[in-house]
PDB file of C-alpha atoms and ligand atoms in Angstrom:
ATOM      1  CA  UNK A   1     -27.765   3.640 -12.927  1.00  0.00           C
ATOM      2  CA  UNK A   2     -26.403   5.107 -16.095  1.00  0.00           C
ATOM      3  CA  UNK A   3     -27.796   7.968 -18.252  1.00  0.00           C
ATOM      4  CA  UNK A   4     -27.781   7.547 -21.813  1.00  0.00           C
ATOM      5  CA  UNK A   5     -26.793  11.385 -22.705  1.00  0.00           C
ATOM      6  CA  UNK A   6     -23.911  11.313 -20.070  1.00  0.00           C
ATOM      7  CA  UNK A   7     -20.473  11.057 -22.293  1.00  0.00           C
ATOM      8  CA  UNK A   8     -18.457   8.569 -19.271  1.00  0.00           C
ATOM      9  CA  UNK A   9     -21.720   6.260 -19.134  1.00  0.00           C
ATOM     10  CA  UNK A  10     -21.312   6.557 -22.581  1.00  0.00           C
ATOM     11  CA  UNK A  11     -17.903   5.187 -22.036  1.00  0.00           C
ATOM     12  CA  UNK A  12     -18.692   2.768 -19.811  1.00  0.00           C
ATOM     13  CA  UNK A  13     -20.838   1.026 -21.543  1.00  0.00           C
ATOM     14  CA  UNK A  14     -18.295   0.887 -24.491  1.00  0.00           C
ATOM     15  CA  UNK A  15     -20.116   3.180 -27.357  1.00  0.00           C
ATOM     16  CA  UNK A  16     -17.586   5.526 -26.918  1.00  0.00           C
ATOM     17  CA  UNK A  17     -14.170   4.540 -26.962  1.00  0.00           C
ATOM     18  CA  UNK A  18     -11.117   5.555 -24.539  1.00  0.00           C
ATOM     19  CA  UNK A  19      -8.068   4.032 -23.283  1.00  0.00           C
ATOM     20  CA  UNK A  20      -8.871   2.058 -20.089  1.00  0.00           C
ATOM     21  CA  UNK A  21      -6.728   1.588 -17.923  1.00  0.00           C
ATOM     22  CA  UNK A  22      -8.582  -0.579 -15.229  1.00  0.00           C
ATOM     23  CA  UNK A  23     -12.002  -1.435 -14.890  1.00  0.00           C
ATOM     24  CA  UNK A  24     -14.150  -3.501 -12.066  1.00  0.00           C
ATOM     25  CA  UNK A  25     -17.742  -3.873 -11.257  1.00  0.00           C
ATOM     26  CA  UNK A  26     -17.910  -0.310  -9.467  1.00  0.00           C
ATOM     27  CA  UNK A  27     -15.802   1.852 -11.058  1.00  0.00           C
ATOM     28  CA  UNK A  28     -13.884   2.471 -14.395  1.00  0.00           C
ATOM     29  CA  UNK A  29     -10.279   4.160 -14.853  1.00  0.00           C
ATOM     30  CA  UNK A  30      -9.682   6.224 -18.206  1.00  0.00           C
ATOM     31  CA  UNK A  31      -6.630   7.948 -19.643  1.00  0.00           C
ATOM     32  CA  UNK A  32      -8.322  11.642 -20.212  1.00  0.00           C
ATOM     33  CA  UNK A  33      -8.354  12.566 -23.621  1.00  0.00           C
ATOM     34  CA  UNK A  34      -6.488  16.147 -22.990  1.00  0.00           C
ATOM     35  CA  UNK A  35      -4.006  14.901 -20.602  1.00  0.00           C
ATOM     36  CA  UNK A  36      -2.724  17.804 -17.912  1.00  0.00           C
ATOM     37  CA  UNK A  37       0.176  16.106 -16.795  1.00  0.00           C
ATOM     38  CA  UNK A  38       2.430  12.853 -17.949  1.00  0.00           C
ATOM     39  CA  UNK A  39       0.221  10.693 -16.137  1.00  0.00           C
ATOM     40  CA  UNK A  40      -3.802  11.942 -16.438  1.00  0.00           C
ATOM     41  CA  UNK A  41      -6.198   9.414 -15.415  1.00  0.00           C
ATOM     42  CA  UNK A  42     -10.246   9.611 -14.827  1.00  0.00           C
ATOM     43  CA  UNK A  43     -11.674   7.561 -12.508  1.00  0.00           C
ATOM     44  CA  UNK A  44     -14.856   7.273 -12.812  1.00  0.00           C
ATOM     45  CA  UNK A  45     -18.223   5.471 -10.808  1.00  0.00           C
ATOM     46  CA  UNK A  46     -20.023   3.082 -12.763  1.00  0.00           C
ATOM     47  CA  UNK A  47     -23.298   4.865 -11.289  1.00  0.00           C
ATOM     48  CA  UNK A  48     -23.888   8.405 -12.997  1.00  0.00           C
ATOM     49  CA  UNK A  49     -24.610  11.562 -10.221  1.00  0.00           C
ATOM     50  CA  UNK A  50     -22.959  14.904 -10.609  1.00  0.00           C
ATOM     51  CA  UNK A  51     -21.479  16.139  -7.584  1.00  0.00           C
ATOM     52  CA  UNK A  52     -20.729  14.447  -4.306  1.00  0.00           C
ATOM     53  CA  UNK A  53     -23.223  16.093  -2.522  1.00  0.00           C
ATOM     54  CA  UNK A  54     -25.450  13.563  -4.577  1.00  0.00           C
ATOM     55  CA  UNK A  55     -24.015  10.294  -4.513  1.00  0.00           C
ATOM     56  CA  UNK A  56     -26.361   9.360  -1.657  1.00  0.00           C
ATOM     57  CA  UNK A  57     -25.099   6.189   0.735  1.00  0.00           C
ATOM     58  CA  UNK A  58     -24.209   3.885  -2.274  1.00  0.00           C
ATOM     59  CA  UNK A  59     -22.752   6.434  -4.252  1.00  0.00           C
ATOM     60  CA  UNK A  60     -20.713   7.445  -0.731  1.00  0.00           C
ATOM     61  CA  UNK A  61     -19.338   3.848  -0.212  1.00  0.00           C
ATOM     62  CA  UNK A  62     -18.229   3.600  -4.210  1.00  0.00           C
ATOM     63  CA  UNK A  63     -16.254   6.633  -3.981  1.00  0.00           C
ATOM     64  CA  UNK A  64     -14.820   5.437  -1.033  1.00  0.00           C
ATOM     65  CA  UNK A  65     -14.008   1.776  -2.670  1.00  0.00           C
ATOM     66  CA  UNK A  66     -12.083   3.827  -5.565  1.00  0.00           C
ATOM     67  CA  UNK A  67     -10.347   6.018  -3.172  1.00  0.00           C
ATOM     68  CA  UNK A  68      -9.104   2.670  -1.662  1.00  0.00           C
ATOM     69  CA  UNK A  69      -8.132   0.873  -5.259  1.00  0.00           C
ATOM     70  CA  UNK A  70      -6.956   4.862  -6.522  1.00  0.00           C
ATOM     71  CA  UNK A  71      -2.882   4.268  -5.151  1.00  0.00           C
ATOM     72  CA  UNK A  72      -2.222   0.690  -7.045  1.00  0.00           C
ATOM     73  CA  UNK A  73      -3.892   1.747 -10.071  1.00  0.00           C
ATOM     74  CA  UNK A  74      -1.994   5.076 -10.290  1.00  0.00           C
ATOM     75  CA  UNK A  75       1.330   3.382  -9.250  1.00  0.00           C
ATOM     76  CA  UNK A  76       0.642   1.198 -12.054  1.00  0.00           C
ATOM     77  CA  UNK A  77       0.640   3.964 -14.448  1.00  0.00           C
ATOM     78  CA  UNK A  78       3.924   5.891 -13.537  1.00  0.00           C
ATOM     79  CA  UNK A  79       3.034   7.918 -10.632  1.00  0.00           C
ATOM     80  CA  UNK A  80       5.777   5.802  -8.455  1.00  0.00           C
ATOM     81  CA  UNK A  81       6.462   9.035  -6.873  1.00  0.00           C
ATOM     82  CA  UNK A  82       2.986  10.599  -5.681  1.00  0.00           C
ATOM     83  CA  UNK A  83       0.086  11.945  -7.645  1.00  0.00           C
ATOM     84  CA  UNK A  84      -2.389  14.269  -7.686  1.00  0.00           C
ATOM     85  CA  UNK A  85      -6.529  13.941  -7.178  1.00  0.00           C
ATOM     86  CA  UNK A  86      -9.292  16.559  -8.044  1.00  0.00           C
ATOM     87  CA  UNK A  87     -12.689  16.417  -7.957  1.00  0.00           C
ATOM     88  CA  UNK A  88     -14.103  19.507 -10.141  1.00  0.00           C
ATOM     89  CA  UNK A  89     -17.563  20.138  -8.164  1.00  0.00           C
ATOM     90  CA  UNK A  90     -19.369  22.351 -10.304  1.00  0.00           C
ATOM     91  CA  UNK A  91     -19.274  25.033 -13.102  1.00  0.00           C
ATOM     92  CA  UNK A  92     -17.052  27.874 -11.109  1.00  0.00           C
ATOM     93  CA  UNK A  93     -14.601  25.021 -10.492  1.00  0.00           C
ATOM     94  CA  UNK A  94     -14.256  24.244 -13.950  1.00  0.00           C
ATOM     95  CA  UNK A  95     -16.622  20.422 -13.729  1.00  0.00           C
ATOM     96  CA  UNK A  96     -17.486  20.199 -17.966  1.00  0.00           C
ATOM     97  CA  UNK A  97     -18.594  16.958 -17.454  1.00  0.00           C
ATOM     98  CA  UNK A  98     -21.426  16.279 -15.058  1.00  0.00           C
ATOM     99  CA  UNK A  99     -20.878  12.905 -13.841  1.00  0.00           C
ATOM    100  CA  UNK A 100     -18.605  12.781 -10.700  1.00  0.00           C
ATOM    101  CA  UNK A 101     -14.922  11.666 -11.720  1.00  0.00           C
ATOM    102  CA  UNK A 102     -11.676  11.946  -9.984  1.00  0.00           C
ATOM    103  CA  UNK A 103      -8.463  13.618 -11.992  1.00  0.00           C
ATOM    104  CA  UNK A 104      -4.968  11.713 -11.183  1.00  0.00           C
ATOM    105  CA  UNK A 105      -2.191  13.307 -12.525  1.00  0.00           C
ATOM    106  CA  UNK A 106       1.203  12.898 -11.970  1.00  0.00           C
ATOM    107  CA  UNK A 107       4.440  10.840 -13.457  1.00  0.00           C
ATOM    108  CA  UNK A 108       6.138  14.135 -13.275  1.00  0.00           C
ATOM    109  CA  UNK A 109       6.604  16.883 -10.734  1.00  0.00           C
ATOM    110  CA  UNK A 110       3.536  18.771 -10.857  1.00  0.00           C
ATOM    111  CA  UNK A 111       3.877  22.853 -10.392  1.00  0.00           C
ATOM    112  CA  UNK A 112       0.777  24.819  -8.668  1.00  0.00           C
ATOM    113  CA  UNK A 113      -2.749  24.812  -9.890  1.00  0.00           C
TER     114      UNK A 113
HETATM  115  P1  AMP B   1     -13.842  18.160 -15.555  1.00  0.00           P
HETATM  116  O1  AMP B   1     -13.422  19.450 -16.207  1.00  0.00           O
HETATM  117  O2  AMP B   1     -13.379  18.006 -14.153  1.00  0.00           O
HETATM  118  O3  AMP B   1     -15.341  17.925 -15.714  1.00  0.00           O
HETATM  119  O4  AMP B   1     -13.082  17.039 -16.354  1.00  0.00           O
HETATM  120  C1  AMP B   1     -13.561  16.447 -17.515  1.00  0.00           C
HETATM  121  C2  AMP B   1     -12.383  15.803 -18.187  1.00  0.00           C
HETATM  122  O5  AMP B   1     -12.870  14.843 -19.094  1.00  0.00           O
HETATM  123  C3  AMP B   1     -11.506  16.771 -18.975  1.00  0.00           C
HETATM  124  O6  AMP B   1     -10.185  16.740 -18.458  1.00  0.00           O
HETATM  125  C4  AMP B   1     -11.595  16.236 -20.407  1.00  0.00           C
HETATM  126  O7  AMP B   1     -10.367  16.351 -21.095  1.00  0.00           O
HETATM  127  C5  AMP B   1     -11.982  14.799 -20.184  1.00  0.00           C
HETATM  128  N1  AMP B   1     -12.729  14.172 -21.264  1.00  0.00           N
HETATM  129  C6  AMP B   1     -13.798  14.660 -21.939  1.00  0.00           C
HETATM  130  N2  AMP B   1     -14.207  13.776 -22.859  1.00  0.00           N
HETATM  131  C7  AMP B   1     -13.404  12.689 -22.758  1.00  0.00           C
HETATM  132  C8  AMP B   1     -13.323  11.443 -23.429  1.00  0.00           C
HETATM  133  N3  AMP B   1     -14.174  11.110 -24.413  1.00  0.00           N
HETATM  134  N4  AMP B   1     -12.357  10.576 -23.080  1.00  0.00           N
HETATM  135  C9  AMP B   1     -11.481  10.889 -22.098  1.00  0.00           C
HETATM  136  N5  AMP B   1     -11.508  12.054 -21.412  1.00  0.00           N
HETATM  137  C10 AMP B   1     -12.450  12.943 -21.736  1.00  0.00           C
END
């Protein structure tokens, strides 16, 4: 299910362009548009819910399917030698867009947070 106001089911859909990277029936892979890193990607559920908390049993196995496609797709896209993954979960962590997405960045050494 997609919501018509949300930006990345905006993006899904295709009225809003980005740079895809990969895309499947379940989930979607974006380059971000303010990159953090060499390598920032977006992965993102083709199913819009906010946090994890409610992605329900569906939503539970889809995140799980991306966390199993997440290492080819990144080691596709320059981060031969690790990466990064962050899941912003709400406003004090910084989440500006409220449809659940997972940050890989790497294709360089990556300092603290
Ligand atoms: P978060 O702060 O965890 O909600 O991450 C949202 C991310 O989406 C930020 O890193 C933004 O730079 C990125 N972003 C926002 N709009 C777009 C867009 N149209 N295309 C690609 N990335 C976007």
């Amino acid at each position: 299910m997609l919501d018509e106001k949300c930006i990345f089911c905006r993006i899904i859909k295709g009225e809003i362009p980005s740079a895809k990277v990969y895309e499947d029936d379940w989930m979607c892979v974006f380059k971000d548009v303010e990159p953090k890193a060499k390598v920032h990607l977006l992965a993102v559920p083709k199913t819009h819910f906010k946090l994890i908390e409610e992605a329900g049993e569906d939503g539970m196995e889809m995140l799980s399917y991306m966390l199993t496609k997440i290492p080819a797709i990144a080691r596709e896209n320059g981060c031969e030698n690790g990466y990064r993954l962050i899941i912003n979960q709400g406003e004090d962590a910084g989440q500006t867009v409220f449809h659940l997405h997972i940050h890989i960045l790497g294709g360089e050494k990556l300092g603290d947070l």
